JSON list of C-alpha atoms in Angstrom, two decimals:
[
{"chain": "P", "resi": 1, "resn": "UNK", "atom": "CA", "xyz": [12.42, 30.43, 122.96]},
{"chain": "P", "resi": 2, "resn": "UNK", "atom": "CA", "xyz": [9.72, 32.03, 120.82]},
{"chain": "P", "resi": 3, "resn": "UNK", "atom": "CA", "xyz": [10.45, 35.69, 120.11]},
{"chain": "P", "resi": 4, "resn": "UNK", "atom": "CA", "xyz": [8.46, 38.22, 118.09]},
{"chain": "P", "resi": 5, "resn": "UNK", "atom": "CA", "xyz": [10.55, 41.31, 117.39]},
{"chain": "P", "resi": 6, "resn": "UNK", "atom": "CA", "xyz": [8.58, 44.24, 116.02]},
{"chain": "P", "resi": 7, "resn": "UNK", "atom": "CA", "xyz": [9.85, 47.30, 114.16]},
{"chain": "P", "resi": 8, "resn": "UNK", "atom": "CA", "xyz": [10.19, 50.72, 115.74]},
{"chain": "P", "resi": 9, "resn": "UNK", "atom": "CA", "xyz": [7.73, 53.50, 116.46]},
{"chain": "P", "resi": 10, "resn": "UNK", "atom": "CA", "xyz": [6.30, 55.43, 113.51]},
{"chain": "P", "resi": 11, "resn": "UNK", "atom": "CA", "xyz": [5.17, 59.04, 113.15]},
{"chain": "P", "resi": 12, "resn": "UNK", "atom": "CA", "xyz": [3.15, 59.40, 109.96]},
{"chain": "P", "resi": 13, "resn": "UNK", "atom": "CA", "xyz": [1.03, 62.00, 108.19]},
{"chain": "P", "resi": 14, "resn": "UNK", "atom": "CA", "xyz": [-2.75, 61.74, 107.86]},
{"chain": "P", "resi": 15, "resn": "UNK", "atom": "CA", "xyz": [-3.71, 60.11, 104.58]},
{"chain": "P", "resi": 16, "resn": "UNK", "atom": "CA", "xyz": [-0.44, 58.20, 104.25]},
{"chain": "P", "resi": 17, "resn": "UNK", "atom": "CA", "xyz": [0.36, 54.51, 104.73]},
{"chain": "P", "resi": 18, "resn": "UNK", "atom": "CA", "xyz": [2.72, 52.67, 107.05]},
{"chain": "P", "resi": 19, "resn": "UNK", "atom": "CA", "xyz": [4.14, 49.15, 107.00]},
{"chain": "P", "resi": 20, "resn": "UNK", "atom": "CA", "xyz": [5.25, 47.54, 110.25]},
{"chain": "P", "resi": 21, "resn": "UNK", "atom": "CA", "xyz": [7.07, 44.27, 110.70]},
{"chain": "P", "resi": 22, "resn": "UNK", "atom": "CA", "xyz": [7.23, 41.35, 113.10]},
{"chain": "P", "resi": 23, "resn": "UNK", "atom": "CA", "xyz": [10.27, 39.07, 112.89]},
{"chain": "P", "resi": 24, "resn": "UNK", "atom": "CA", "xyz": [9.68, 35.63, 114.38]},
{"chain": "P", "resi": 25, "resn": "UNK", "atom": "CA", "xyz": [12.23, 33.23, 115.82]},
{"chain": "P", "resi": 26, "resn": "UNK", "atom": "CA", "xyz": [12.37, 30.16, 118.02]},
{"chain": "P", "resi": 27, "resn": "UNK", "atom": "CA", "xyz": [9.76, 28.11, 116.14]},
{"chain": "P", "resi": 28, "resn": "UNK", "atom": "CA", "xyz": [8.84, 27.05, 112.61]},
{"chain": "P", "resi": 29, "resn": "UNK", "atom": "CA", "xyz": [7.36, 30.21, 111.09]},
{"chain": "P", "resi": 30, "resn": "UNK", "atom": "CA", "xyz": [4.94, 28.37, 108.82]},
{"chain": "P", "resi": 31, "resn": "UNK", "atom": "CA", "xyz": [3.44, 26.23, 111.60]},
{"chain": "P", "resi": 32, "resn": "UNK", "atom": "CA", "xyz": [1.28, 28.93, 113.23]},
{"chain": "P", "resi": 33, "resn": "UNK", "atom": "CA", "xyz": [-0.98, 31.76, 112.14]},
{"chain": "P", "resi": 34, "resn": "UNK", "atom": "CA", "xyz": [0.27, 35.25, 112.93]},
{"chain": "P", "resi": 35, "resn": "UNK", "atom": "CA", "xyz": [-2.37, 37.57, 114.34]},
{"chain": "P", "resi": 36, "resn": "UNK", "atom": "CA", "xyz": [-2.39, 41.36, 114.72]},
{"chain": "P", "resi": 37, "resn": "UNK", "atom": "CA", "xyz": [-4.10, 43.30, 117.51]},
{"chain": "P", "resi": 38, "resn": "UNK", "atom": "CA", "xyz": [-4.72, 47.05, 117.96]},
{"chain": "P", "resi": 39, "resn": "UNK", "atom": "CA", "xyz": [-4.70, 48.91, 121.25]},
{"chain": "P", "resi": 40, "resn": "UNK", "atom": "CA", "xyz": [-5.55, 52.60, 121.44]},
{"chain": "P", "resi": 41, "resn": "UNK", "atom": "CA", "xyz": [-4.14, 54.56, 124.39]},
{"chain": "P", "resi": 42, "resn": "UNK", "atom": "CA", "xyz": [-5.77, 53.53, 127.67]},
{"chain": "P", "resi": 43, "resn": "UNK", "atom": "CA", "xyz": [-8.23, 51.36, 125.76]},
{"chain": "P", "resi": 44, "resn": "UNK", "atom": "CA", "xyz": [-8.90, 47.71, 125.10]},
{"chain": "P", "resi": 45, "resn": "UNK", "atom": "CA", "xyz": [-7.63, 45.24, 122.54]},
{"chain": "P", "resi": 46, "resn": "UNK", "atom": "CA", "xyz": [-9.12, 44.79, 119.08]},
{"chain": "P", "resi": 47, "resn": "UNK", "atom": "CA", "xyz": [-8.30, 41.91, 116.76]},
{"chain": "P", "resi": 48, "resn": "UNK", "atom": "CA", "xyz": [-7.35, 43.05, 113.26]},
{"chain": "P", "resi": 49, "resn": "UNK", "atom": "CA", "xyz": [-6.77, 39.81, 111.38]},
{"chain": "P", "resi": 50, "resn": "UNK", "atom": "CA", "xyz": [-4.47, 36.89, 110.85]},
{"chain": "P", "resi": 51, "resn": "UNK", "atom": "CA", "xyz": [-2.28, 35.38, 108.18]},
{"chain": "P", "resi": 52, "resn": "UNK", "atom": "CA", "xyz": [-1.25, 31.81, 107.51]},
{"chain": "P", "resi": 53, "resn": "UNK", "atom": "CA", "xyz": [2.47, 32.20, 106.69]},
{"chain": "P", "resi": 54, "resn": "UNK", "atom": "CA", "xyz": [2.51, 28.82, 104.96]},
{"chain": "P", "resi": 55, "resn": "UNK", "atom": "CA", "xyz": [0.26, 29.94, 102.10]},
{"chain": "P", "resi": 56, "resn": "UNK", "atom": "CA", "xyz": [-0.49, 33.63, 102.64]},
{"chain": "P", "resi": 57, "resn": "UNK", "atom": "CA", "xyz": [-4.19, 33.12, 103.34]},
{"chain": "P", "resi": 58, "resn": "UNK", "atom": "CA", "xyz": [-5.66, 35.97, 105.37]},
{"chain": "P", "resi": 59, "resn": "UNK", "atom": "CA", "xyz": [-8.76, 36.63, 107.48]},
{"chain": "P", "resi": 60, "resn": "UNK", "atom": "CA", "xyz": [-9.65, 40.16, 108.55]},
{"chain": "P", "resi": 61, "resn": "UNK", "atom": "CA", "xyz": [-12.09, 41.64, 111.03]},
{"chain": "P", "resi": 62, "resn": "UNK", "atom": "CA", "xyz": [-14.82, 43.43, 109.07]},
{"chain": "P", "resi": 63, "resn": "UNK", "atom": "CA", "xyz": [-13.79, 46.93, 110.16]},
{"chain": "P", "resi": 64, "resn": "UNK", "atom": "CA", "xyz": [-10.19, 46.40, 109.04]},
{"chain": "P", "resi": 65, "resn": "UNK", "atom": "CA", "xyz": [-10.83, 44.93, 105.58]},
{"chain": "P", "resi": 66, "resn": "UNK", "atom": "CA", "xyz": [-10.11, 48.25, 103.87]},
{"chain": "P", "resi": 67, "resn": "UNK", "atom": "CA", "xyz": [-7.53, 49.42, 106.39]},
{"chain": "P", "resi": 68, "resn": "UNK", "atom": "CA", "xyz": [-5.02, 46.61, 106.92]},
{"chain": "P", "resi": 69, "resn": "UNK", "atom": "CA", "xyz": [-3.09, 44.33, 104.57]},
{"chain": "P", "resi": 70, "resn": "UNK", "atom": "CA", "xyz": [-1.24, 41.37, 106.06]},
{"chain": "P", "resi": 71, "resn": "UNK", "atom": "CA", "xyz": [1.66, 39.66, 104.34]},
{"chain": "P", "resi": 72, "resn": "UNK", "atom": "CA", "xyz": [4.39, 37.22, 105.34]},
{"chain": "P", "resi": 73, "resn": "UNK", "atom": "CA", "xyz": [7.88, 36.47, 104.00]},
{"chain": "P", "resi": 74, "resn": "UNK", "atom": "CA", "xyz": [8.88, 32.86, 104.64]},
{"chain": "P", "resi": 75, "resn": "UNK", "atom": "CA", "xyz": [12.47, 33.52, 103.60]},
{"chain": "P", "resi": 76, "resn": "UNK", "atom": "CA", "xyz": [13.01, 35.95, 106.47]},
{"chain": "P", "resi": 77, "resn": "UNK", "atom": "CA", "xyz": [10.42, 34.64, 108.95]},
{"chain": "P", "resi": 78, "resn": "UNK", "atom": "CA", "xyz": [8.82, 38.08, 109.01]},
{"chain": "P", "resi": 79, "resn": "UNK", "atom": "CA", "xyz": [5.18, 39.11, 109.04]},
{"chain": "P", "resi": 80, "resn": "UNK", "atom": "CA", "xyz": [4.07, 42.54, 107.90]},
{"chain": "P", "resi": 81, "resn": "UNK", "atom": "CA", "xyz": [1.02, 44.72, 108.33]},
{"chain": "P", "resi": 82, "resn": "UNK", "atom": "CA", "xyz": [0.37, 47.71, 106.11]},
{"chain": "P", "resi": 83, "resn": "UNK", "atom": "CA", "xyz": [-2.14, 50.31, 107.26]},
{"chain": "P", "resi": 84, "resn": "UNK", "atom": "CA", "xyz": [-3.51, 52.70, 104.64]},
{"chain": "P", "resi": 85, "resn": "UNK", "atom": "CA", "xyz": [-5.36, 56.06, 104.51]},
{"chain": "P", "resi": 86, "resn": "UNK", "atom": "CA", "xyz": [-4.27, 56.80, 108.05]},
{"chain": "P", "resi": 87, "resn": "UNK", "atom": "CA", "xyz": [-6.33, 59.03, 110.34]},
{"chain": "P", "resi": 88, "resn": "UNK", "atom": "CA", "xyz": [-6.11, 59.98, 114.00]},
{"chain": "P", "resi": 89, "resn": "UNK", "atom": "CA", "xyz": [-8.29, 56.92, 114.74]},
{"chain": "P", "resi": 90, "resn": "UNK", "atom": "CA", "xyz": [-5.33, 54.77, 113.68]},
{"chain": "P", "resi": 91, "resn": "UNK", "atom": "CA", "xyz": [-3.06, 56.22, 116.36]},
{"chain": "P", "resi": 92, "resn": "UNK", "atom": "CA", "xyz": [-2.45, 53.16, 118.50]},
{"chain": "P", "resi": 93, "resn": "UNK", "atom": "CA", "xyz": [-0.04, 50.42, 119.47]},
{"chain": "P", "resi": 94, "resn": "UNK", "atom": "CA", "xyz": [-0.11, 47.41, 117.20]},
{"chain": "P", "resi": 95, "resn": "UNK", "atom": "CA", "xyz": [0.92, 43.97, 118.38]},
{"chain": "P", "resi": 96, "resn": "UNK", "atom": "CA", "xyz": [1.73, 40.80, 116.48]},
{"chain": "P", "resi": 97, "resn": "UNK", "atom": "CA", "xyz": [0.80, 37.69, 118.43]},
{"chain": "P", "resi": 98, "resn": "UNK", "atom": "CA", "xyz": [0.47, 33.95, 118.01]},
{"chain": "P", "resi": 99, "resn": "UNK", "atom": "CA", "xyz": [-0.52, 30.81, 119.80]},
{"chain": "P", "resi": 100, "resn": "UNK", "atom": "CA", "xyz": [-0.87, 27.08, 119.28]},
{"chain": "P", "resi": 101, "resn": "UNK", "atom": "CA", "xyz": [-4.56, 27.37, 120.11]},
{"chain": "P", "resi": 102, "resn": "UNK", "atom": "CA", "xyz": [-6.84, 30.27, 119.29]},
{"chain": "P", "resi": 103, "resn": "UNK", "atom": "CA", "xyz": [-5.63, 32.20, 122.28]},
{"chain": "P", "resi": 104, "resn": "UNK", "atom": "CA", "xyz": [-2.34, 34.08, 122.24]},
{"chain": "P", "resi": 105, "resn": "UNK", "atom": "CA", "xyz": [0.70, 32.69, 124.01]},
{"chain": "P", "resi": 106, "resn": "UNK", "atom": "CA", "xyz": [3.32, 34.98, 122.54]},
{"chain": "P", "resi": 107, "resn": "UNK", "atom": "CA", "xyz": [3.28, 38.70, 121.83]},
{"chain": "P", "resi": 108, "resn": "UNK", "atom": "CA", "xyz": [5.61, 41.15, 120.19]},
{"chain": "P", "resi": 109, "resn": "UNK", "atom": "CA", "xyz": [6.60, 44.24, 122.14]},
{"chain": "P", "resi": 110, "resn": "UNK", "atom": "CA", "xyz": [4.22, 46.40, 120.13]},
{"chain": "P", "resi": 111, "resn": "UNK", "atom": "CA", "xyz": [4.70, 49.23, 117.64]},
{"chain": "P", "resi": 112, "resn": "UNK", "atom": "CA", "xyz": [3.34, 52.67, 118.46]},
{"chain": "P", "resi": 113, "resn": "UNK", "atom": "CA", "xyz": [1.97, 54.38, 115.36]},
{"chain": "P", "resi": 114, "resn": "UNK", "atom": "CA", "xyz": [1.19, 58.08, 115.74]},
{"chain": "P", "resi": 115, "resn": "UNK", "atom": "CA", "xyz": [-0.78, 59.82, 113.00]},
{"chain": "P", "resi": 116, "resn": "UNK", "atom": "CA", "xyz": [-0.19, 63.55, 113.10]},
{"chain": "P", "resi": 117, "resn": "UNK", "atom": "CA", "xyz": [0.47, 66.42, 110.73]},
{"chain": "G", "resi": 1, "resn": "UNK", "atom": "CA", "xyz": [-19.45, 39.39, 116.73]},
{"chain": "G", "resi": 2, "resn": "UNK", "atom": "CA", "xyz": [-19.55, 38.09, 120.31]},
{"chain": "G", "resi": 3, "resn": "UNK", "atom": "CA", "xyz": [-19.56, 40.94, 122.82]},
{"chain": "G", "resi": 4, "resn": "UNK", "atom": "CA", "xyz": [-17.50, 40.50, 126.00]},
{"chain": "G", "resi": 5, "resn": "UNK", "atom": "CA", "xyz": [-18.65, 42.57, 128.96]},
{"chain": "G", "resi": 6, "resn": "UNK", "atom": "CA", "xyz": [-16.04, 42.79, 131.68]},
{"chain": "G", "resi": 7, "resn": "UNK", "atom": "CA", "xyz": [-16.52, 44.14, 135.23]},
{"chain": "G", "resi": 8, "resn": "UNK", "atom": "CA", "xyz": [-15.52, 46.07, 137.14]},
{"chain": "G", "resi": 9, "resn": "UNK", "atom": "CA", "xyz": [-13.70, 48.58, 134.92]},
{"chain": "G", "resi": 10, "resn": "UNK", "atom": "CA", "xyz": [-11.39, 49.42, 137.80]},
{"chain": "G", "resi": 11, "resn": "UNK", "atom": "CA", "xyz": [-10.66, 47.89, 141.15]},
{"chain": "G", "resi": 12, "resn": "UNK", "atom": "CA", "xyz": [-8.68, 48.93, 144.20]},
{"chain": "G", "resi": 13, "resn": "UNK", "atom": "CA", "xyz": [-7.56, 46.25, 146.64]},
{"chain": "G", "resi": 14, "resn": "UNK", "atom": "CA", "xyz": [-5.09, 45.73, 149.50]},
{"chain": "G", "resi": 15, "resn": "UNK", "atom": "CA", "xyz": [-2.08, 43.43, 149.56]},
{"chain": "G", "resi": 16, "resn": "UNK", "atom": "CA", "xyz": [-3.09, 39.92, 150.57]},
{"chain": "G", "resi": 17, "resn": "UNK", "atom": "CA", "xyz": [-6.70, 40.44, 149.55]},
{"chain": "G", "resi": 18, "resn": "UNK", "atom": "CA", "xyz": [-8.62, 38.16, 147.15]},
{"chain": "G", "resi": 19, "resn": "UNK", "atom": "CA", "xyz": [-9.84, 39.83, 143.97]},
{"chain": "G", "resi": 20, "resn": "UNK", "atom": "CA", "xyz": [-12.41, 38.62, 141.42]},
{"chain": "G", "resi": 21, "resn": "UNK", "atom": "CA", "xyz": [-12.94, 39.96, 137.90]},
{"chain": "G", "resi": 22, "resn": "UNK", "atom": "CA", "xyz": [-15.99, 38.95, 135.86]},
{"chain": "G", "resi": 23, "resn": "UNK", "atom": "CA", "xyz": [-16.52, 38.53, 132.14]},
{"chain": "G", "resi": 24, "resn": "UNK", "atom": "CA", "xyz": [-19.86, 37.89, 130.44]},
{"chain": "G", "resi": 25, "resn": "UNK", "atom": "CA", "xyz": [-20.20, 36.79, 126.83]},
{"chain": "G", "resi": 26, "resn": "UNK", "atom": "CA", "xyz": [-23.17, 37.74, 124.64]},
{"chain": "G", "resi": 27, "resn": "UNK", "atom": "CA", "xyz": [-23.64, 34.05, 123.79]},
{"chain": "G", "resi": 28, "resn": "UNK", "atom": "CA", "xyz": [-22.36, 30.67, 124.93]},
{"chain": "G", "resi": 29, "resn": "UNK", "atom": "CA", "xyz": [-18.60, 30.41, 124.26]},
{"chain": "G", "resi": 30, "resn": "UNK", "atom": "CA", "xyz": [-18.17, 26.85, 125.59]},
{"chain": "G", "resi": 31, "resn": "UNK", "atom": "CA", "xyz": [-15.23, 27.73, 127.89]},
{"chain": "G", "resi": 32, "resn": "UNK", "atom": "CA", "xyz": [-13.19, 29.07, 124.96]},
{"chain": "G", "resi": 33, "resn": "UNK", "atom": "CA", "xyz": [-11.98, 31.93, 127.09]},
{"chain": "G", "resi": 34, "resn": "UNK", "atom": "CA", "xyz": [-8.56, 33.32, 127.96]},
{"chain": "G", "resi": 35, "resn": "UNK", "atom": "CA", "xyz": [-7.39, 35.90, 130.48]},
{"chain": "G", "resi": 36, "resn": "UNK", "atom": "CA", "xyz": [-4.40, 38.21, 129.97]},
{"chain": "G", "resi": 37, "resn": "UNK", "atom": "CA", "xyz": [-2.43, 40.49, 132.24]},
{"chain": "G", "resi": 38, "resn": "UNK", "atom": "CA", "xyz": [-0.95, 43.70, 130.86]},
{"chain": "G", "resi": 39, "resn": "UNK", "atom": "CA", "xyz": [1.42, 45.85, 132.88]},
{"chain": "G", "resi": 40, "resn": "UNK", "atom": "CA", "xyz": [1.93, 49.50, 131.83]},
{"chain": "G", "resi": 41, "resn": "UNK", "atom": "CA", "xyz": [4.16, 49.81, 128.78]},
{"chain": "G", "resi": 42, "resn": "UNK", "atom": "CA", "xyz": [4.22, 46.05, 128.19]},
{"chain": "G", "resi": 43, "resn": "UNK", "atom": "CA", "xyz": [2.43, 43.64, 125.91]},
{"chain": "G", "resi": 44, "resn": "UNK", "atom": "CA", "xyz": [-0.34, 41.37, 127.27]},
{"chain": "G", "resi": 45, "resn": "UNK", "atom": "CA", "xyz": [0.70, 38.08, 128.85]},
{"chain": "G", "resi": 46, "resn": "UNK", "atom": "CA", "xyz": [-1.45, 34.95, 128.83]},
{"chain": "G", "resi": 47, "resn": "UNK", "atom": "CA", "xyz": [-2.62, 33.89, 132.30]},
{"chain": "G", "resi": 48, "resn": "UNK", "atom": "CA", "xyz": [-5.47, 31.43, 131.74]},
{"chain": "G", "resi": 49, "resn": "UNK", "atom": "CA", "xyz": [-6.81, 29.54, 128.71]},
{"chain": "G", "resi": 50, "resn": "UNK", "atom": "CA", "xyz": [-9.78, 27.23, 128.21]},
{"chain": "G", "resi": 51, "resn": "UNK", "atom": "CA", "xyz": [-11.42, 29.17, 131.05]},
{"chain": "G", "resi": 52, "resn": "UNK", "atom": "CA", "xyz": [-9.53, 27.42, 133.86]},
{"chain": "G", "resi": 53, "resn": "UNK", "atom": "CA", "xyz": [-6.11, 26.19, 132.64]},
{"chain": "G", "resi": 54, "resn": "UNK", "atom": "CA", "xyz": [-3.10, 28.03, 134.01]},
{"chain": "G", "resi": 55, "resn": "UNK", "atom": "CA", "xyz": [-0.55, 29.11, 131.40]},
{"chain": "G", "resi": 56, "resn": "UNK", "atom": "CA", "xyz": [3.08, 28.09, 131.87]},
{"chain": "G", "resi": 57, "resn": "UNK", "atom": "CA", "xyz": [4.91, 30.05, 134.56]},
{"chain": "G", "resi": 58, "resn": "UNK", "atom": "CA", "xyz": [1.79, 31.74, 135.96]},
{"chain": "G", "resi": 59, "resn": "UNK", "atom": "CA", "xyz": [1.61, 31.72, 139.78]},
{"chain": "G", "resi": 60, "resn": "UNK", "atom": "CA", "xyz": [-1.00, 29.42, 141.30]},
{"chain": "G", "resi": 61, "resn": "UNK", "atom": "CA", "xyz": [-2.70, 32.35, 143.07]},
{"chain": "G", "resi": 62, "resn": "UNK", "atom": "CA", "xyz": [-4.37, 33.03, 139.70]},
{"chain": "G", "resi": 63, "resn": "UNK", "atom": "CA", "xyz": [-7.35, 30.87, 138.80]},
{"chain": "G", "resi": 64, "resn": "UNK", "atom": "CA", "xyz": [-10.17, 30.92, 136.29]},
{"chain": "G", "resi": 65, "resn": "UNK", "atom": "CA", "xyz": [-13.65, 29.47, 136.35]},
{"chain": "G", "resi": 66, "resn": "UNK", "atom": "CA", "xyz": [-16.98, 29.62, 134.61]},
{"chain": "G", "resi": 67, "resn": "UNK", "atom": "CA", "xyz": [-18.99, 28.16, 131.79]},
{"chain": "G", "resi": 68, "resn": "UNK", "atom": "CA", "xyz": [-21.58, 29.14, 129.21]},
{"chain": "G", "resi": 69, "resn": "UNK", "atom": "CA", "xyz": [-21.64, 32.93, 129.17]},
{"chain": "G", "resi": 70, "resn": "UNK", "atom": "CA", "xyz": [-20.24, 33.72, 132.65]},
{"chain": "G", "resi": 71, "resn": "UNK", "atom": "CA", "xyz": [-16.55, 33.57, 133.58]},
{"chain": "G", "resi": 72, "resn": "UNK", "atom": "CA", "xyz": [-14.32, 34.90, 136.31]},
{"chain": "G", "resi": 73, "resn": "UNK", "atom": "CA", "xyz": [-10.66, 35.40, 137.15]},
{"chain": "G", "resi": 74, "resn": "UNK", "atom": "CA", "xyz": [-9.65, 35.18, 140.81]},
{"chain": "G", "resi": 75, "resn": "UNK", "atom": "CA", "xyz": [-6.41, 36.39, 142.30]},
{"chain": "G", "resi": 76, "resn": "UNK", "atom": "CA", "xyz": [-5.71, 35.06, 145.78]},
{"chain": "G", "resi": 77, "resn": "UNK", "atom": "CA", "xyz": [-3.40, 36.87, 148.18]},
{"chain": "G", "resi": 78, "resn": "UNK", "atom": "CA", "xyz": [-2.83, 39.94, 146.01]},
{"chain": "G", "resi": 79, "resn": "UNK", "atom": "CA", "xyz": [0.83, 40.86, 145.49]},
{"chain": "G", "resi": 80, "resn": "UNK", "atom": "CA", "xyz": [2.26, 44.22, 144.44]},
{"chain": "G", "resi": 81, "resn": "UNK", "atom": "CA", "xyz": [3.39, 42.75, 141.10]},
{"chain": "G", "resi": 82, "resn": "UNK", "atom": "CA", "xyz": [-0.26, 42.00, 140.26]},
{"chain": "G", "resi": 83, "resn": "UNK", "atom": "CA", "xyz": [-0.97, 45.69, 139.68]},
{"chain": "G", "resi": 84, "resn": "UNK", "atom": "CA", "xyz": [-1.94, 45.66, 136.01]},
{"chain": "G", "resi": 85, "resn": "UNK", "atom": "CA", "xyz": [-4.84, 45.64, 133.60]},
{"chain": "G", "resi": 86, "resn": "UNK", "atom": "CA", "xyz": [-6.64, 42.36, 132.95]},
{"chain": "G", "resi": 87, "resn": "UNK", "atom": "CA", "xyz": [-8.50, 41.39, 129.79]},
{"chain": "G", "resi": 88, "resn": "UNK", "atom": "CA", "xyz": [-10.70, 38.44, 128.90]},
{"chain": "G", "resi": 89, "resn": "UNK", "atom": "CA", "xyz": [-10.86, 37.13, 125.32]},
{"chain": "G", "resi": 90, "resn": "UNK", "atom": "CA", "xyz": [-13.24, 34.67, 123.66]},
{"chain": "G", "resi": 91, "resn": "UNK", "atom": "CA", "xyz": [-12.00, 32.42, 120.89]},
{"chain": "G", "resi": 92, "resn": "UNK", "atom": "CA", "xyz": [-15.10, 30.34, 120.29]},
{"chain": "G", "resi": 93, "resn": "UNK", "atom": "CA", "xyz": [-16.04, 32.34, 117.18]},
{"chain": "G", "resi": 94, "resn": "UNK", "atom": "CA", "xyz": [-14.24, 34.52, 114.67]},
{"chain": "G", "resi": 95, "resn": "UNK", "atom": "CA", "xyz": [-13.40, 37.29, 115.17]},
{"chain": "G", "resi": 96, "resn": "UNK", "atom": "CA", "xyz": [-11.75, 36.83, 118.55]},
{"chain": "G", "resi": 97, "resn": "UNK", "atom": "CA", "xyz": [-13.04, 39.56, 120.84]},
{"chain": "G", "resi": 98, "resn": "UNK", "atom": "CA", "xyz": [-11.77, 41.04, 124.08]},
{"chain": "G", "resi": 99, "resn": "UNK", "atom": "CA", "xyz": [-13.36, 42.56, 127.14]},
{"chain": "G", "resi": 100, "resn": "UNK", "atom": "CA", "xyz": [-12.72, 46.27, 127.76]},
{"chain": "G", "resi": 101, "resn": "UNK", "atom": "CA", "xyz": [-10.35, 45.48, 130.62]},
{"chain": "G", "resi": 102, "resn": "UNK", "atom": "CA", "xyz": [-10.12, 45.86, 134.39]},
{"chain": "G", "resi": 103, "resn": "UNK", "atom": "CA", "xyz": [-7.48, 48.13, 135.88]},
{"chain": "G", "resi": 104, "resn": "UNK", "atom": "CA", "xyz": [-6.30, 46.77, 139.22]},
{"chain": "G", "resi": 105, "resn": "UNK", "atom": "CA", "xyz": [-4.62, 49.13, 141.66]},
{"chain": "G", "resi": 106, "resn": "UNK", "atom": "CA", "xyz": [-3.39, 48.85, 145.22]},
{"chain": "G", "resi": 107, "resn": "UNK", "atom": "CA", "xyz": [-5.39, 50.48, 147.97]}
]
């Protein structure tokens, strides 16, 4: 069974950074891209980017190129997303997700990041 | 980026009713469209992919159709557990983009 277990909720200060994790199990970690998606409260879904865990290659949505950094650790089957220079606009739930196709079969439970002083 | 326009934004329907949600793409996406269901406090769950293929474990009362720029999700015989938000997503081009969502409630 494919499982994506994400780290816990974060409360962070404006201007700081946060790194959230997504531990994968139930499949070969390097076989599928890991994607990240943002969802602000009561709003829609926005694709942030994806990483190829096999070689670390990344693709980002234009608006997240300076905001998000995706990495992956093959030794622990864990993907990470670091968000920098946080503002209230970054308050959201962040999901890791993957699929065999370019749609998303499996989702983590989400990490709520709250940016507040 | 391809814009996905989803309608209606909210919908109220009775148990047993048939419900249809529409999604229009800003350009032809060649049936590279998925639908997701998201219940409050949960992550999205895949319902439909390739515009009309049912994902594993999804009840047959859900169906998808469409082509080109126009797509729809139909729910036959609405059940109480179908109360959720529904999103379409195109994956024909990068970046993948989602519709704004439809919130389905019981009347």
